[in-house]
């Protein structure tokens, strides 16, 4: 069986270092708000060239904390609108509604699966406060046009960088392009912890200050609470694991790029639409997503032939039961994507035999 993502094998590459890090942290007796988190924050800030990084408990919290801090600053208030791609993972939308803000769903571009930037301006109203771009599947979503729209309408740009750590736009890393960015280190992400973790990056010192306080009960000075905060902190042990794995991220992303380009050059099947592969090194291929009108058949065929695949994602946010108020919106491109996409295995620990086998299977599928 070719696994969709072999987390055991991915972490086995670093097992002896991970074990000695774990043993250090256990020996130190210090598990939260310590040197290891501080060091990881510095390492990530250097890596993406951002002024401030604040570690937190997970990627959803990173986005929640960003929006919450804009509310505290007075940039946004309850009922304000945030523009977001309709085909994103539900966490982007949950962060918005959790803050009593309104998600304004915009259709993606079928060539990139990212928000269609040319459709953003039509959705701007006097209540719009931000555009949340999602670098979905590891592909950068950014342009000068996007910057111009945000500037003209005085909107913040928030990056959901959960799937694209390490990606680049014109020599700059995603997560440093907008006003603030959320990162996830969920184990399956390109930089994965051994549990949940996340981070916020921002160049705005006020946002950084408030995010840090709110993630720690709303407190700057212990037992003095300026905000009604939450508890969203990164564990020392996860921070130490992440500082180690961050050193190998560019190398691992490069392997993903090579696999993606191998798939794109070698899979030739008129019934399978391959992802568009940018010729720069911008894409970090968190997922390799193909599209076909016979998606379920293709998934069954691959399973029967020993290849595990996943669907990202089977139900779009606006069709979820928890968002009944959005169920009637018509988003034909988004719905088409959710009906047709299938993610093939892609990871830095796949063997060439596995990759070749997947190519042959795809080419033989009718
Ligand atoms: C994974 C993910 C998140 C949430 O991150 P968690 O760490 O799982 O909370 C948010 N947005 C996108 C696009 C994601 O893929």
Tab-separated table of C-alpha atoms and ligand atoms in Angstrom:
chain	number	residue	atom	x	y	z
A	1	UNK	CA	0.000	0.000	0.000
A	2	UNK	CA	1.358	3.419	-0.936
A	3	UNK	CA	0.240	5.647	1.910
A	4	UNK	CA	-1.153	9.085	1.231
A	5	UNK	CA	1.307	10.534	3.741
A	6	UNK	CA	3.682	8.394	5.772
A	7	UNK	CA	4.156	10.453	8.937
A	8	UNK	CA	6.055	7.648	10.602
A	9	UNK	CA	8.637	7.657	7.815
A	10	UNK	CA	8.806	11.460	7.622
A	11	UNK	CA	9.697	11.759	11.306
A	12	UNK	CA	11.912	8.669	11.309
A	13	UNK	CA	14.382	10.737	9.249
A	14	UNK	CA	14.998	12.854	12.348
A	15	UNK	CA	14.218	10.274	15.042
A	16	UNK	CA	17.466	10.372	16.986
A	17	UNK	CA	17.501	14.201	17.152
A	18	UNK	CA	13.807	14.293	18.045
A	19	UNK	CA	14.390	11.837	20.881
A	20	UNK	CA	17.287	13.787	22.307
A	21	UNK	CA	15.231	17.010	22.096
A	22	UNK	CA	12.363	15.314	23.950
A	23	UNK	CA	14.725	14.100	26.579
A	24	UNK	CA	16.188	17.634	27.010
A	25	UNK	CA	12.770	19.166	27.474
A	26	UNK	CA	11.708	16.482	29.956
A	27	UNK	CA	14.936	17.072	31.858
A	28	UNK	CA	14.497	20.853	31.859
A	29	UNK	CA	11.183	20.733	33.725
A	30	UNK	CA	9.991	23.786	31.724
A	31	UNK	CA	7.114	23.137	29.313
A	32	UNK	CA	5.480	26.428	28.294
A	33	UNK	CA	6.494	30.055	27.620
A	34	UNK	CA	10.191	29.292	27.671
A	35	UNK	CA	13.395	29.574	25.652
A	36	UNK	CA	12.474	26.944	23.085
A	37	UNK	CA	9.326	28.725	21.993
A	38	UNK	CA	11.203	32.028	21.913
A	39	UNK	CA	13.927	30.471	19.765
A	40	UNK	CA	11.432	28.923	17.350
A	41	UNK	CA	9.682	32.288	17.012
A	42	UNK	CA	13.029	33.872	16.119
A	43	UNK	CA	13.899	31.059	13.715
A	44	UNK	CA	10.585	31.334	11.886
A	45	UNK	CA	10.798	35.146	11.787
A	46	UNK	CA	14.256	34.862	10.207
A	47	UNK	CA	13.108	32.168	7.791
A	48	UNK	CA	10.220	34.222	6.391
A	49	UNK	CA	11.839	37.596	7.061
A	50	UNK	CA	8.992	38.939	9.166
A	51	UNK	CA	9.359	41.268	12.125
A	52	UNK	CA	7.351	39.322	14.655
A	53	UNK	CA	6.252	35.745	15.133
A	54	UNK	CA	3.983	34.655	17.966
A	55	UNK	CA	3.624	30.920	18.554
A	56	UNK	CA	0.187	29.570	19.430
A	57	UNK	CA	-1.684	26.303	19.830
A	58	UNK	CA	-2.784	25.602	16.233
A	59	UNK	CA	-3.487	27.152	12.848
A	60	UNK	CA	-7.148	27.858	13.501
A	61	UNK	CA	-6.204	29.807	16.629
A	62	UNK	CA	-3.576	31.753	14.680
A	63	UNK	CA	-6.299	33.081	12.361
A	64	UNK	CA	-8.752	33.621	15.238
A	65	UNK	CA	-6.134	35.593	17.163
A	66	UNK	CA	-5.321	37.833	14.178
A	67	UNK	CA	-8.968	38.775	13.663
A	68	UNK	CA	-9.550	39.171	17.379
A	69	UNK	CA	-6.604	41.557	17.641
A	70	UNK	CA	-7.985	43.681	14.779
A	71	UNK	CA	-11.268	43.860	16.678
A	72	UNK	CA	-9.456	44.958	19.854
A	73	UNK	CA	-7.549	47.626	17.920
A	74	UNK	CA	-10.815	48.872	16.392
A	75	UNK	CA	-9.965	48.017	12.783
A	76	UNK	CA	-12.961	45.656	12.683
A	77	UNK	CA	-16.169	45.134	14.588
A	78	UNK	CA	-18.919	42.547	14.825
A	79	UNK	CA	-20.785	42.211	11.498
A	80	UNK	CA	-17.910	43.466	9.343
A	81	UNK	CA	-17.076	41.483	6.228
A	82	UNK	CA	-14.001	39.454	5.375
A	83	UNK	CA	-13.462	38.318	1.783
A	84	UNK	CA	-12.302	34.700	1.604
A	85	UNK	CA	-12.065	31.995	-1.081
A	86	UNK	CA	-15.164	29.772	-1.121
A	87	UNK	CA	-13.164	26.549	-1.603
A	88	UNK	CA	-10.838	26.938	1.384
A	89	UNK	CA	-10.535	24.510	4.258
A	90	UNK	CA	-13.271	25.261	6.789
A	91	UNK	CA	-10.797	26.597	9.395
A	92	UNK	CA	-10.387	29.874	7.467
A	93	UNK	CA	-14.151	30.435	7.677
A	94	UNK	CA	-14.439	29.261	11.295
A	95	UNK	CA	-11.882	31.882	12.358
A	96	UNK	CA	-14.056	34.568	10.770
A	97	UNK	CA	-17.411	33.467	12.178
A	98	UNK	CA	-15.902	32.736	15.595
A	99	UNK	CA	-15.187	36.483	15.805
A	100	UNK	CA	-18.767	37.337	14.712
A	101	UNK	CA	-17.436	38.639	11.420
A	102	UNK	CA	-19.111	37.755	8.124
A	103	UNK	CA	-17.333	35.591	5.526
A	104	UNK	CA	-17.894	36.812	1.983
A	105	UNK	CA	-17.218	33.803	-0.218
A	106	UNK	CA	-15.520	34.429	-3.542
A	107	UNK	CA	-15.069	31.833	-6.270
A	108	UNK	CA	-11.604	30.459	-6.984
A	109	UNK	CA	-9.753	30.392	-10.288
A	110	UNK	CA	-9.937	26.883	-11.810
A	111	UNK	CA	-6.323	27.134	-12.984
A	112	UNK	CA	-4.832	27.755	-9.553
A	113	UNK	CA	-7.606	26.776	-7.099
A	114	UNK	CA	-6.842	30.055	-5.326
A	115	UNK	CA	-9.249	32.971	-4.945
A	116	UNK	CA	-9.957	34.626	-8.288
A	117	UNK	CA	-8.391	38.029	-7.640
A	118	UNK	CA	-10.318	39.561	-10.544
A	119	UNK	CA	-13.577	38.836	-8.694
A	120	UNK	CA	-12.603	40.407	-5.373
A	121	UNK	CA	-13.482	44.024	-6.099
A	122	UNK	CA	-17.113	43.147	-6.978
A	123	UNK	CA	-17.539	41.865	-3.437
A	124	UNK	CA	-16.162	44.910	-1.622
A	125	UNK	CA	-18.807	46.819	0.360
A	126	UNK	CA	-18.590	49.615	2.964
A	127	UNK	CA	-18.374	46.831	5.582
A	128	UNK	CA	-15.397	45.004	4.067
A	129	UNK	CA	-12.353	45.150	6.333
A	130	UNK	CA	-10.004	42.466	5.040
A	131	UNK	CA	-9.177	39.952	2.358
A	132	UNK	CA	-8.099	36.578	3.679
A	133	UNK	CA	-6.003	34.931	0.988
A	134	UNK	CA	-5.356	31.212	1.314
A	135	UNK	CA	-2.281	29.794	-0.413
A	136	UNK	CA	-4.235	26.607	-1.042
A	137	UNK	CA	-2.457	23.304	-1.685
A	138	UNK	CA	0.872	25.172	-1.285
A	139	UNK	CA	0.398	27.523	-4.222
A	140	UNK	CA	1.057	31.229	-3.703
A	141	UNK	CA	-1.937	33.537	-3.992
A	142	UNK	CA	-0.549	37.029	-4.466
A	143	UNK	CA	-0.287	39.778	-7.087
A	144	UNK	CA	0.268	43.524	-7.475
A	145	UNK	CA	-3.410	43.722	-8.402
A	146	UNK	CA	-4.317	42.221	-5.023
A	147	UNK	CA	-2.113	44.795	-3.274
A	148	UNK	CA	-3.741	47.599	-5.278
A	149	UNK	CA	-7.283	46.457	-4.379
A	150	UNK	CA	-6.402	46.277	-0.689
A	151	UNK	CA	-4.779	49.705	-0.749
A	152	UNK	CA	-7.606	51.389	-2.677
A	153	UNK	CA	-10.275	50.086	-0.331
A	154	UNK	CA	-8.191	50.313	2.841
A	155	UNK	CA	-8.394	46.575	3.504
A	156	UNK	CA	-6.025	44.399	5.513
A	157	UNK	CA	-4.640	41.328	3.802
A	158	UNK	CA	-4.493	38.287	6.040
A	159	UNK	CA	-2.673	35.228	4.729
A	160	UNK	CA	-3.829	31.753	5.654
A	161	UNK	CA	-0.398	30.201	5.184
A	162	UNK	CA	-1.264	26.832	6.732
A	163	UNK	CA	-0.518	24.953	3.504
A	164	UNK	CA	2.310	26.997	2.012
A	165	UNK	CA	5.151	27.458	4.476
A	166	UNK	CA	8.336	28.041	2.504
A	167	UNK	CA	6.590	29.223	-0.668
A	168	UNK	CA	7.918	32.372	-2.345
A	169	UNK	CA	6.549	35.300	-4.283
A	170	UNK	CA	9.135	37.518	-6.012
A	171	UNK	CA	11.829	36.479	-3.566
A	172	UNK	CA	9.648	36.964	-0.487
A	173	UNK	CA	8.193	34.139	1.586
A	174	UNK	CA	4.465	33.672	2.023
A	175	UNK	CA	3.498	34.659	5.525
A	176	UNK	CA	5.451	37.900	5.156
A	177	UNK	CA	3.490	39.329	2.226
A	178	UNK	CA	0.336	40.556	3.967
A	179	UNK	CA	-0.484	42.469	7.145
A	180	UNK	CA	-0.646	39.283	9.194
A	181	UNK	CA	-0.438	35.563	8.540
A	182	UNK	CA	-1.532	32.363	10.240
A	183	UNK	CA	0.607	29.201	10.159
A	184	UNK	CA	-0.303	25.638	11.088
A	185	UNK	CA	2.139	22.960	12.183
A	186	UNK	CA	-0.457	20.190	12.241
A	187	UNK	CA	1.554	16.959	11.759
A	188	UNK	CA	0.522	16.570	8.111
A	189	UNK	CA	1.526	20.087	7.028
A	190	UNK	CA	4.824	20.708	5.191
A	191	UNK	CA	6.376	21.725	8.515
A	192	UNK	CA	4.643	19.399	10.950
A	193	UNK	CA	4.943	19.205	14.717
A	194	UNK	CA	4.338	15.960	16.619
A	195	UNK	CA	0.964	17.271	17.711
A	196	UNK	CA	-0.880	20.574	17.252
A	197	UNK	CA	0.883	23.925	16.950
A	198	UNK	CA	0.520	27.179	15.057
A	199	UNK	CA	1.892	30.696	14.752
A	200	UNK	CA	1.045	34.246	13.760
A	201	UNK	CA	3.469	36.410	11.799
A	202	UNK	CA	3.037	40.155	11.421
A	203	UNK	CA	5.024	43.306	10.843
A	204	UNK	CA	2.532	45.302	12.933
A	205	UNK	CA	3.818	45.637	16.518
A	206	UNK	CA	0.344	46.414	17.884
A	207	UNK	CA	-1.149	43.261	16.353
A	208	UNK	CA	1.815	41.253	17.646
A	209	UNK	CA	1.429	42.618	21.156
A	210	UNK	CA	-2.306	41.908	21.319
A	211	UNK	CA	-2.064	38.453	19.716
A	212	UNK	CA	0.537	37.487	22.294
A	213	UNK	CA	-1.557	38.773	25.160
A	214	UNK	CA	-4.818	37.192	23.993
A	215	UNK	CA	-3.152	33.837	23.451
A	216	UNK	CA	-2.064	33.955	27.069
A	217	UNK	CA	-5.400	34.655	28.829
A	218	UNK	CA	-5.391	38.290	27.682
A	219	UNK	CA	-2.544	39.003	30.035
A	220	UNK	CA	0.741	40.866	29.537
A	221	UNK	CA	1.711	40.962	33.194
A	222	UNK	CA	0.888	37.770	35.068
A	223	UNK	CA	-2.502	37.978	36.828
A	224	UNK	CA	-3.320	41.307	35.148
A	225	UNK	CA	-5.820	40.859	32.324
A	226	UNK	CA	-6.216	43.512	29.645
A	227	UNK	CA	-8.309	41.378	27.276
A	228	UNK	CA	-10.802	38.540	27.653
A	229	UNK	CA	-8.266	36.141	26.268
A	230	UNK	CA	-7.893	32.487	25.579
A	231	UNK	CA	-5.270	29.871	26.268
A	232	UNK	CA	-3.489	29.256	22.985
A	233	UNK	CA	0.202	28.574	23.455
A	234	UNK	CA	2.795	26.354	21.820
A	235	UNK	CA	4.433	23.658	23.943
A	236	UNK	CA	8.186	23.926	24.477
A	237	UNK	CA	8.635	20.387	23.183
A	238	UNK	CA	6.813	21.170	19.925
A	239	UNK	CA	8.813	24.384	19.477
A	240	UNK	CA	12.068	22.470	19.862
A	241	UNK	CA	10.919	19.810	17.368
A	242	UNK	CA	9.903	22.540	14.931
A	243	UNK	CA	13.200	24.432	15.163
A	244	UNK	CA	14.941	21.207	14.143
A	245	UNK	CA	12.542	20.372	11.302
A	246	UNK	CA	12.555	23.949	9.976
A	247	UNK	CA	16.204	23.435	8.955
A	248	UNK	CA	15.117	20.741	6.503
A	249	UNK	CA	11.985	22.436	5.188
A	250	UNK	CA	13.473	23.948	2.017
A	251	UNK	CA	15.047	20.625	1.136
A	252	UNK	CA	11.789	18.756	1.711
A	253	UNK	CA	9.814	21.308	-0.303
A	254	UNK	CA	12.315	20.900	-3.133
A	255	UNK	CA	11.648	17.132	-3.161
A	256	UNK	CA	7.904	17.824	-3.314
A	257	UNK	CA	8.544	20.119	-6.306
A	258	UNK	CA	10.508	17.430	-8.094
A	259	UNK	CA	7.754	14.858	-7.547
A	260	UNK	CA	5.126	17.330	-8.778
A	261	UNK	CA	7.074	18.068	-11.917
A	262	UNK	CA	7.619	14.336	-12.507
A	263	UNK	CA	3.865	13.755	-12.218
A	264	UNK	CA	3.090	16.667	-14.513
A	265	UNK	CA	5.565	15.563	-17.193
A	266	UNK	CA	4.667	11.878	-17.083
A	267	UNK	CA	0.956	11.550	-16.402
A	268	UNK	CA	-0.888	11.682	-19.715
A	269	UNK	CA	-4.528	10.787	-19.431
A	270	UNK	CA	-7.180	12.819	-21.264
A	271	UNK	CA	-9.641	12.139	-18.418
A	272	UNK	CA	-7.387	13.558	-15.715
A	273	UNK	CA	-6.734	17.288	-15.389
A	274	UNK	CA	-3.359	17.927	-13.773
A	275	UNK	CA	-2.576	20.962	-11.633
A	276	UNK	CA	-0.965	23.859	-13.395
A	277	UNK	CA	2.706	23.842	-12.459
A	278	UNK	CA	4.308	27.317	-12.201
A	279	UNK	CA	7.799	27.312	-13.707
A	280	UNK	CA	9.376	29.326	-10.902
A	281	UNK	CA	10.066	27.669	-7.574
A	282	UNK	CA	7.160	29.359	-5.838
A	283	UNK	CA	4.876	26.355	-5.209
A	284	UNK	CA	5.523	24.049	-2.220
A	285	UNK	CA	3.032	21.315	-3.187
A	286	UNK	CA	1.417	20.607	0.157
A	287	UNK	CA	-1.048	18.648	-1.966
A	288	UNK	CA	-0.981	17.368	-5.545
A	289	UNK	CA	-4.576	17.695	-6.639
A	290	UNK	CA	-5.921	16.290	-9.895
A	291	UNK	CA	-9.427	16.713	-11.228
A	292	UNK	CA	-11.752	14.387	-13.122
A	293	UNK	CA	-15.505	14.107	-13.638
A	294	UNK	CA	-15.192	10.458	-12.549
A	295	UNK	CA	-13.434	11.246	-9.274
A	296	UNK	CA	-15.038	8.508	-7.181
A	297	UNK	CA	-14.209	5.866	-9.809
A	298	UNK	CA	-10.603	7.045	-9.924
A	299	UNK	CA	-10.327	6.892	-6.156
A	300	UNK	CA	-11.729	3.342	-6.041
A	301	UNK	CA	-9.392	2.244	-8.867
A	302	UNK	CA	-6.346	3.618	-7.056
A	303	UNK	CA	-7.403	2.062	-3.743
A	304	UNK	CA	-7.875	-1.319	-5.433
A	305	UNK	CA	-4.382	-0.936	-6.838
A	306	UNK	CA	-2.827	-0.112	-3.486
A	307	UNK	CA	-2.643	3.699	-3.615
A	308	UNK	CA	-4.234	5.727	-0.858
A	309	UNK	CA	-5.729	9.076	-1.928
A	310	UNK	CA	-7.735	11.770	-0.156
A	311	UNK	CA	-10.245	14.440	-1.189
A	312	UNK	CA	-9.488	18.058	-0.294
A	313	UNK	CA	-12.302	18.688	0.305
A	314	UNK	CA	-15.480	16.656	-0.185
A	315	UNK	CA	-17.970	19.335	1.008
A	316	UNK	CA	-17.433	23.085	0.504
A	317	UNK	CA	-17.892	25.319	3.567
A	318	UNK	CA	-21.116	26.875	2.226
A	319	UNK	CA	-22.725	23.423	1.971
A	320	UNK	CA	-21.859	22.391	5.531
A	321	UNK	CA	-24.600	21.817	8.067
A	322	UNK	CA	-22.980	24.291	10.478
A	323	UNK	CA	-23.397	27.077	7.883
A	324	UNK	CA	-27.069	26.650	6.998
A	325	UNK	CA	-27.304	30.393	6.400
A	326	UNK	CA	-24.865	29.952	3.482
A	327	UNK	CA	-26.373	26.769	2.014
A	328	UNK	CA	-28.370	28.616	-0.669
A	329	UNK	CA	-25.466	30.603	-2.140
A	330	UNK	CA	-24.571	29.522	-5.656
A	331	UNK	CA	-20.876	28.890	-6.192
A	332	UNK	CA	-20.669	26.662	-9.273
A	333	UNK	CA	-16.865	26.694	-9.629
A	334	UNK	CA	-16.368	25.815	-5.989
A	335	UNK	CA	-18.932	23.021	-6.201
A	336	UNK	CA	-17.324	21.663	-9.353
A	337	UNK	CA	-13.954	21.560	-7.584
A	338	UNK	CA	-15.364	19.756	-4.577
A	339	UNK	CA	-17.029	17.179	-6.840
A	340	UNK	CA	-13.987	16.536	-9.012
A	341	UNK	CA	-10.759	16.828	-7.010
A	342	UNK	CA	-8.574	13.996	-5.803
A	343	UNK	CA	-5.215	14.350	-4.019
A	344	UNK	CA	-2.445	11.925	-5.014
A	345	UNK	CA	0.344	11.016	-2.571
A	346	UNK	CA	3.166	13.562	-2.481
A	347	UNK	CA	5.729	13.692	0.278
A	348	UNK	CA	9.471	14.016	0.798
A	349	UNK	CA	9.828	10.339	1.731
A	350	UNK	CA	8.240	8.675	-1.292
A	351	UNK	CA	10.444	6.325	-3.271
A	352	UNK	CA	10.951	6.658	-7.016
A	353	UNK	CA	9.279	3.236	-7.443
A	354	UNK	CA	6.157	4.524	-5.672
A	355	UNK	CA	6.045	7.667	-7.790
A	356	UNK	CA	6.525	5.695	-11.013
A	357	UNK	CA	3.857	3.198	-10.009
A	358	UNK	CA	1.341	6.007	-9.465
A	359	UNK	CA	2.180	7.447	-12.906
A	360	UNK	CA	1.641	4.066	-14.592
A	361	UNK	CA	-1.665	3.540	-12.799
A	362	UNK	CA	-2.920	6.985	-13.812
A	363	UNK	CA	-1.864	6.435	-17.424
A	364	UNK	CA	-3.637	3.064	-17.568
A	365	UNK	CA	-6.894	4.340	-16.103
A	366	UNK	CA	-9.824	4.550	-18.516
B	1	LIG	C1	-4.640	23.078	8.409
B	1	LIG	C2	-5.311	24.343	8.005
B	1	LIG	C3	-5.778	25.287	8.944
B	1	LIG	C4	-5.877	25.003	10.402
B	1	LIG	O1	-4.734	24.589	11.028
B	1	LIG	P1	-4.814	23.670	12.351
B	1	LIG	O2	-3.442	23.731	12.880
B	1	LIG	O3	-5.235	22.314	11.916
B	1	LIG	O4	-5.807	24.304	13.269
B	1	LIG	C5	-6.257	26.484	8.482
B	1	LIG	N1	-6.334	26.755	7.172
B	1	LIG	C6	-5.933	25.883	6.240
B	1	LIG	C7	-6.025	26.257	4.796
B	1	LIG	C8	-5.422	24.631	6.625
B	1	LIG	O5	-5.035	23.768	5.681
